[in-house]
């Protein structure tokens, strides 16, 4: 089968950083679905893994943790899907990725594709939707107010893939006032269009900008990027007993300044459930089906911003380059082999 991968961690401007491959077609066993991949999206995790992980024996590494496609075979223990079902999902970080013509995935982390979306529109959503949902409702527990705090959330990095869906879920499923950060006219317009009540600039001190809104100190902050650079400002602007969630990978993070306010810190990694085969692993499939329902109802919309064309090494290198430039908004998708 056709696939895209690499054997050595190389800079993205090296033609060997991602190459076209011919790999054996996998077979479905256990609770796995074999999916014919129709579209994929590219996430920051793709670039991070490419830069950090290679097999010492030279086994090709296949990236990709978002896909939409059609189930073409099921393992003997599968109960929730059948051949011919249209699906979307983000996969597991400890298994080969979705940048391949056929892909194996555990049925518990798969959702039924939204009927109103095409392949590319659907592929833009799984990883970011799971991340946003788990952050809002499992980690930050935003439906439980912080006593005395403004019923508001600050989303740092609002125009990125995760921020773009978090804004929508927070706006449509909660009564939170949504504050998002964006620094360019293009990205400010994007987050406003997605439903942010207020937009502030993450290149300027955050606390003063939040205070100027006149809402009071927010109960929640979701930091999607550069948390280490913003941590002091986050401690200043959050209400006492507020909650901070983050998803990025700061080399160091000094959270001691948060102690005086008893601010709690919550990490979110959407791969945790699949990586450790947790008892509630199936919740990811459930929430993806709910996201599909919200999309089909028109309550939220896809975050697809750019389609880079056919799924091949050349186009994936371009997508990785854009992600690494930190100028992307929404999601970048590739479609068809």
mmCIF file of N, CA and C in Angstrom, residues 58-123:
data_model
loop_
_atom_site.group_PDB
_atom_site.id
_atom_site.type_symbol
_atom_site.label_atom_id
_atom_site.label_comp_id
_atom_site.label_asym_id
_atom_site.label_seq_id
_atom_site.Cartn_x
_atom_site.Cartn_y
_atom_site.Cartn_z
ATOM 1 N N UNK A 58 16.180 1.397 11.425
ATOM 2 C CA UNK A 58 15.813 1.951 10.136
ATOM 3 C C UNK A 58 14.415 1.604 9.666
ATOM 4 N N UNK A 59 13.573 1.091 10.572
ATOM 5 C CA UNK A 59 12.186 0.805 10.203
ATOM 6 C C UNK A 59 11.462 2.108 9.891
ATOM 7 N N UNK A 60 10.798 2.208 8.753
ATOM 8 C CA UNK A 60 10.099 3.452 8.413
ATOM 9 C C UNK A 60 9.048 3.832 9.452
ATOM 10 N N UNK A 61 9.025 5.099 9.800
ATOM 11 C CA UNK A 61 8.043 5.639 10.734
ATOM 12 C C UNK A 61 6.960 6.372 9.942
ATOM 13 N N UNK A 62 5.720 6.017 10.185
ATOM 14 C CA UNK A 62 4.596 6.658 9.499
ATOM 15 C C UNK A 62 3.864 7.551 10.486
ATOM 16 N N UNK A 63 3.771 8.828 10.137
ATOM 17 C CA UNK A 63 3.121 9.810 10.994
ATOM 18 C C UNK A 63 1.647 9.955 10.624
ATOM 19 N N UNK A 64 0.971 10.880 11.281
ATOM 20 C CA UNK A 64 -0.427 11.185 10.973
ATOM 21 C C UNK A 64 -1.359 10.752 12.071
ATOM 22 N N UNK A 65 -2.040 11.721 12.695
ATOM 23 C CA UNK A 65 -2.977 11.388 13.769
ATOM 24 C C UNK A 65 -4.285 12.135 13.583
ATOM 25 N N UNK A 66 -4.804 12.004 12.413
ATOM 26 C CA UNK A 66 -6.158 12.453 12.071
ATOM 27 C C UNK A 66 -6.509 11.780 10.760
ATOM 28 N N UNK A 67 -7.729 11.296 10.643
ATOM 29 C CA UNK A 67 -8.142 10.695 9.376
ATOM 30 C C UNK A 67 -9.658 10.648 9.276
ATOM 31 N N UNK A 68 -10.121 10.642 8.047
ATOM 32 C CA UNK A 68 -11.491 10.239 7.735
ATOM 33 C C UNK A 68 -11.385 9.179 6.649
ATOM 34 N N UNK A 69 -12.300 8.223 6.676
ATOM 35 C CA UNK A 69 -12.220 7.155 5.694
ATOM 36 C C UNK A 69 -13.344 6.158 5.826
ATOM 37 N N UNK A 70 -13.194 5.027 5.137
ATOM 38 C CA UNK A 70 -14.229 3.993 5.075
ATOM 39 C C UNK A 70 -13.690 2.696 5.683
ATOM 40 N N UNK A 71 -14.479 2.058 6.533
ATOM 41 C CA UNK A 71 -14.094 0.771 7.106
ATOM 42 C C UNK A 71 -14.171 -0.295 6.014
ATOM 43 N N UNK A 72 -13.041 -0.993 5.793
ATOM 44 C CA UNK A 72 -13.014 -2.036 4.764
ATOM 45 C C UNK A 72 -12.865 -3.439 5.358
ATOM 46 N N UNK A 73 -12.539 -3.513 6.649
ATOM 47 C CA UNK A 73 -12.463 -4.813 7.337
ATOM 48 C C UNK A 73 -12.533 -4.561 8.836
ATOM 49 N N UNK A 74 -13.025 -5.556 9.580
ATOM 50 C CA UNK A 74 -13.128 -5.421 11.040
ATOM 51 C C UNK A 74 -12.543 -6.661 11.706
ATOM 52 N N UNK A 75 -11.953 -6.452 12.885
ATOM 53 C CA UNK A 75 -11.461 -7.571 13.665
ATOM 54 C C UNK A 75 -12.620 -8.363 14.257
ATOM 55 N N UNK A 76 -12.366 -9.593 14.729
ATOM 56 C CA UNK A 76 -13.444 -10.460 15.221
ATOM 57 C C UNK A 76 -14.132 -9.956 16.485
ATOM 58 N N UNK A 77 -13.504 -9.027 17.223
ATOM 59 C CA UNK A 77 -14.093 -8.546 18.468
ATOM 60 C C UNK A 77 -14.783 -7.195 18.327
ATOM 61 N N UNK A 78 -14.850 -6.671 17.119
ATOM 62 C CA UNK A 78 -15.488 -5.371 16.882
ATOM 63 C C UNK A 78 -16.998 -5.499 17.021
ATOM 64 N N UNK A 79 -17.611 -4.538 17.727
ATOM 65 C CA UNK A 79 -19.065 -4.552 17.943
ATOM 66 C C UNK A 79 -19.778 -3.299 17.449
ATOM 67 N N UNK A 80 -19.031 -2.176 17.291
ATOM 68 C CA UNK A 80 -19.703 -0.910 17.017
ATOM 69 C C UNK A 80 -19.660 -0.442 15.581
ATOM 70 N N UNK A 81 -18.945 -1.161 14.706
ATOM 71 C CA UNK A 81 -18.797 -0.732 13.317
ATOM 72 C C UNK A 81 -18.881 -1.925 12.384
ATOM 73 N N UNK A 82 -19.145 -1.631 11.115
ATOM 74 C CA UNK A 82 -19.212 -2.680 10.095
ATOM 75 C C UNK A 82 -18.534 -2.185 8.829
ATOM 76 N N UNK A 83 -18.227 -3.102 7.959
ATOM 77 C CA UNK A 83 -17.634 -2.734 6.669
ATOM 78 C C UNK A 83 -18.564 -1.770 5.931
ATOM 79 N N UNK A 84 -17.999 -0.721 5.403
ATOM 80 C CA UNK A 84 -18.777 0.282 4.684
ATOM 81 C C UNK A 84 -19.076 1.530 5.492
ATOM 82 N N UNK A 85 -18.839 1.501 6.808
ATOM 83 C CA UNK A 85 -19.103 2.676 7.644
ATOM 84 C C UNK A 85 -18.086 3.779 7.339
ATOM 85 N N UNK A 86 -18.580 5.015 7.279
ATOM 86 C CA UNK A 86 -17.708 6.178 7.162
ATOM 87 C C UNK A 86 -17.316 6.634 8.569
ATOM 88 N N UNK A 87 -16.029 6.849 8.801
ATOM 89 C CA UNK A 87 -15.541 7.139 10.150
ATOM 90 C C UNK A 87 -14.568 8.312 10.138
ATOM 91 N N UNK A 88 -14.321 8.857 11.344
ATOM 92 C CA UNK A 88 -13.241 9.825 11.545
ATOM 93 C C UNK A 88 -12.670 9.606 12.934
ATOM 94 N N UNK A 89 -11.354 9.867 13.070
ATOM 95 C CA UNK A 89 -10.675 9.522 14.325
ATOM 96 C C UNK A 89 -9.263 10.106 14.310
ATOM 97 N N UNK A 90 -8.584 10.021 15.477
ATOM 98 C CA UNK A 90 -7.230 10.559 15.594
ATOM 99 C C UNK A 90 -6.165 9.493 15.792
ATOM 100 N N UNK A 91 -6.528 8.262 16.070
ATOM 101 C CA UNK A 91 -5.537 7.207 16.207
ATOM 102 C C UNK A 91 -4.790 7.245 17.518
ATOM 103 N N UNK A 92 -3.740 6.426 17.623
ATOM 104 C CA UNK A 92 -2.952 6.268 18.845
ATOM 105 C C UNK A 92 -1.490 6.565 18.564
ATOM 106 N N UNK A 93 -0.820 7.223 19.496
ATOM 107 C CA UNK A 93 0.539 7.695 19.254
ATOM 108 C C UNK A 93 1.565 6.569 19.248
ATOM 109 N N UNK A 94 1.221 5.414 19.823
ATOM 110 C CA UNK A 94 2.170 4.298 19.873
ATOM 111 C C UNK A 94 1.932 3.280 18.757
ATOM 112 N N UNK A 95 1.173 3.683 17.730
ATOM 113 C CA UNK A 95 0.926 2.819 16.579
ATOM 114 C C UNK A 95 1.231 3.597 15.296
ATOM 115 N N UNK A 96 1.437 2.900 14.170
ATOM 116 C CA UNK A 96 1.659 3.619 12.908
ATOM 117 C C UNK A 96 0.542 4.612 12.626
ATOM 118 N N UNK A 97 0.906 5.736 11.990
ATOM 119 C CA UNK A 97 -0.036 6.820 11.774
ATOM 120 C C UNK A 97 -0.898 6.676 10.532
ATOM 121 N N UNK A 98 -1.657 7.710 10.275
ATOM 122 C CA UNK A 98 -2.696 7.682 9.250
ATOM 123 C C UNK A 98 -2.216 8.089 7.859
ATOM 124 N N UNK A 99 -0.943 8.439 7.724
ATOM 125 C CA UNK A 99 -0.429 8.821 6.402
ATOM 126 C C UNK A 99 -0.156 7.574 5.560
ATOM 127 N N UNK A 100 -1.179 6.771 5.398
ATOM 128 C CA UNK A 100 -1.078 5.530 4.639
ATOM 129 C C UNK A 100 -2.432 5.227 3.998
ATOM 130 N N UNK A 101 -2.383 4.464 2.932
ATOM 131 C CA UNK A 101 -3.600 4.172 2.179
ATOM 132 C C UNK A 101 -4.609 3.388 3.022
ATOM 133 N N UNK A 102 -4.108 2.500 3.884
ATOM 134 C CA UNK A 102 -4.954 1.729 4.805
ATOM 135 C C UNK A 102 -4.373 1.849 6.206
ATOM 136 N N UNK A 103 -5.259 1.882 7.206
ATOM 137 C CA UNK A 103 -4.799 2.165 8.570
ATOM 138 C C UNK A 103 -5.610 1.375 9.582
ATOM 139 N N UNK A 104 -4.916 0.833 10.583
ATOM 140 C CA UNK A 104 -5.579 0.113 11.677
ATOM 141 C C UNK A 104 -5.816 1.035 12.853
ATOM 142 N N UNK A 105 -7.019 0.948 13.448
ATOM 143 C CA UNK A 105 -7.352 1.762 14.611
ATOM 144 C C UNK A 105 -8.345 1.011 15.490
ATOM 145 N N UNK A 106 -8.176 1.123 16.795
ATOM 146 C CA UNK A 106 -9.092 0.512 17.758
ATOM 147 C C UNK A 106 -10.451 1.187 17.679
ATOM 148 N N UNK A 107 -11.498 0.396 17.577
ATOM 149 C CA UNK A 107 -12.843 0.953 17.401
ATOM 150 C C UNK A 107 -13.263 1.886 18.527
ATOM 151 N N UNK A 108 -12.680 1.739 19.720
ATOM 152 C CA UNK A 108 -13.110 2.529 20.867
ATOM 153 C C UNK A 108 -12.778 4.017 20.730
ATOM 154 N N UNK A 109 -11.824 4.355 19.860
ATOM 155 C CA UNK A 109 -11.452 5.761 19.715
ATOM 156 C C UNK A 109 -11.880 6.312 18.354
ATOM 157 N N UNK A 110 -12.891 5.686 17.771
ATOM 158 C CA UNK A 110 -13.374 6.064 16.439
ATOM 159 C C UNK A 110 -14.791 6.599 16.532
ATOM 160 N N UNK A 111 -15.097 7.620 15.735
ATOM 161 C CA UNK A 111 -16.443 8.149 15.646
ATOM 162 C C UNK A 111 -17.005 7.955 14.252
ATOM 163 N N UNK A 112 -18.332 7.994 14.152
ATOM 164 C CA UNK A 112 -18.978 7.949 12.838
ATOM 165 C C UNK A 112 -18.852 9.322 12.190
ATOM 166 N N UNK A 113 -18.371 9.360 10.968
ATOM 167 C CA UNK A 113 -18.121 10.621 10.274
ATOM 168 C C UNK A 113 -19.399 11.462 10.180
ATOM 169 N N UNK A 114 -19.287 12.779 10.406
ATOM 170 C CA UNK A 114 -20.454 13.655 10.206
ATOM 171 C C UNK A 114 -20.964 13.547 8.775
ATOM 172 N N UNK A 115 -22.250 13.333 8.624
ATOM 173 C CA UNK A 115 -22.808 13.127 7.293
ATOM 174 C C UNK A 115 -22.775 14.394 6.447
ATOM 175 N N UNK A 116 -22.800 15.551 7.091
ATOM 176 C CA UNK A 116 -22.872 16.816 6.365
ATOM 177 C C UNK A 116 -21.514 17.315 5.887
ATOM 178 N N UNK A 117 -20.432 16.652 6.283
ATOM 179 C CA UNK A 117 -19.094 17.096 5.935
ATOM 180 C C UNK A 117 -18.469 16.174 4.891
ATOM 181 N N UNK A 118 -17.623 16.745 4.043
ATOM 182 C CA UNK A 118 -16.870 15.907 3.113
ATOM 183 C C UNK A 118 -15.651 15.333 3.839
ATOM 184 N N UNK A 119 -14.864 14.531 3.129
ATOM 185 C CA UNK A 119 -13.733 13.852 3.770
ATOM 186 C C UNK A 119 -12.745 14.834 4.382
ATOM 187 N N UNK A 120 -12.400 15.864 3.633
ATOM 188 C CA UNK A 120 -11.403 16.822 4.106
ATOM 189 C C UNK A 120 -11.922 17.599 5.315
ATOM 190 N N UNK A 121 -13.147 18.044 5.249
ATOM 191 C CA UNK A 121 -13.728 18.789 6.374
ATOM 192 C C UNK A 121 -13.758 17.947 7.647
ATOM 193 N N UNK A 122 -14.064 16.660 7.493
ATOM 194 C CA UNK A 122 -14.122 15.777 8.656
ATOM 195 C C UNK A 122 -12.736 15.476 9.215
ATOM 196 N N UNK A 123 -11.760 15.296 8.335
ATOM 197 C CA UNK A 123 -10.410 14.949 8.789
ATOM 198 C C UNK A 123 -9.765 16.056 9.604
#
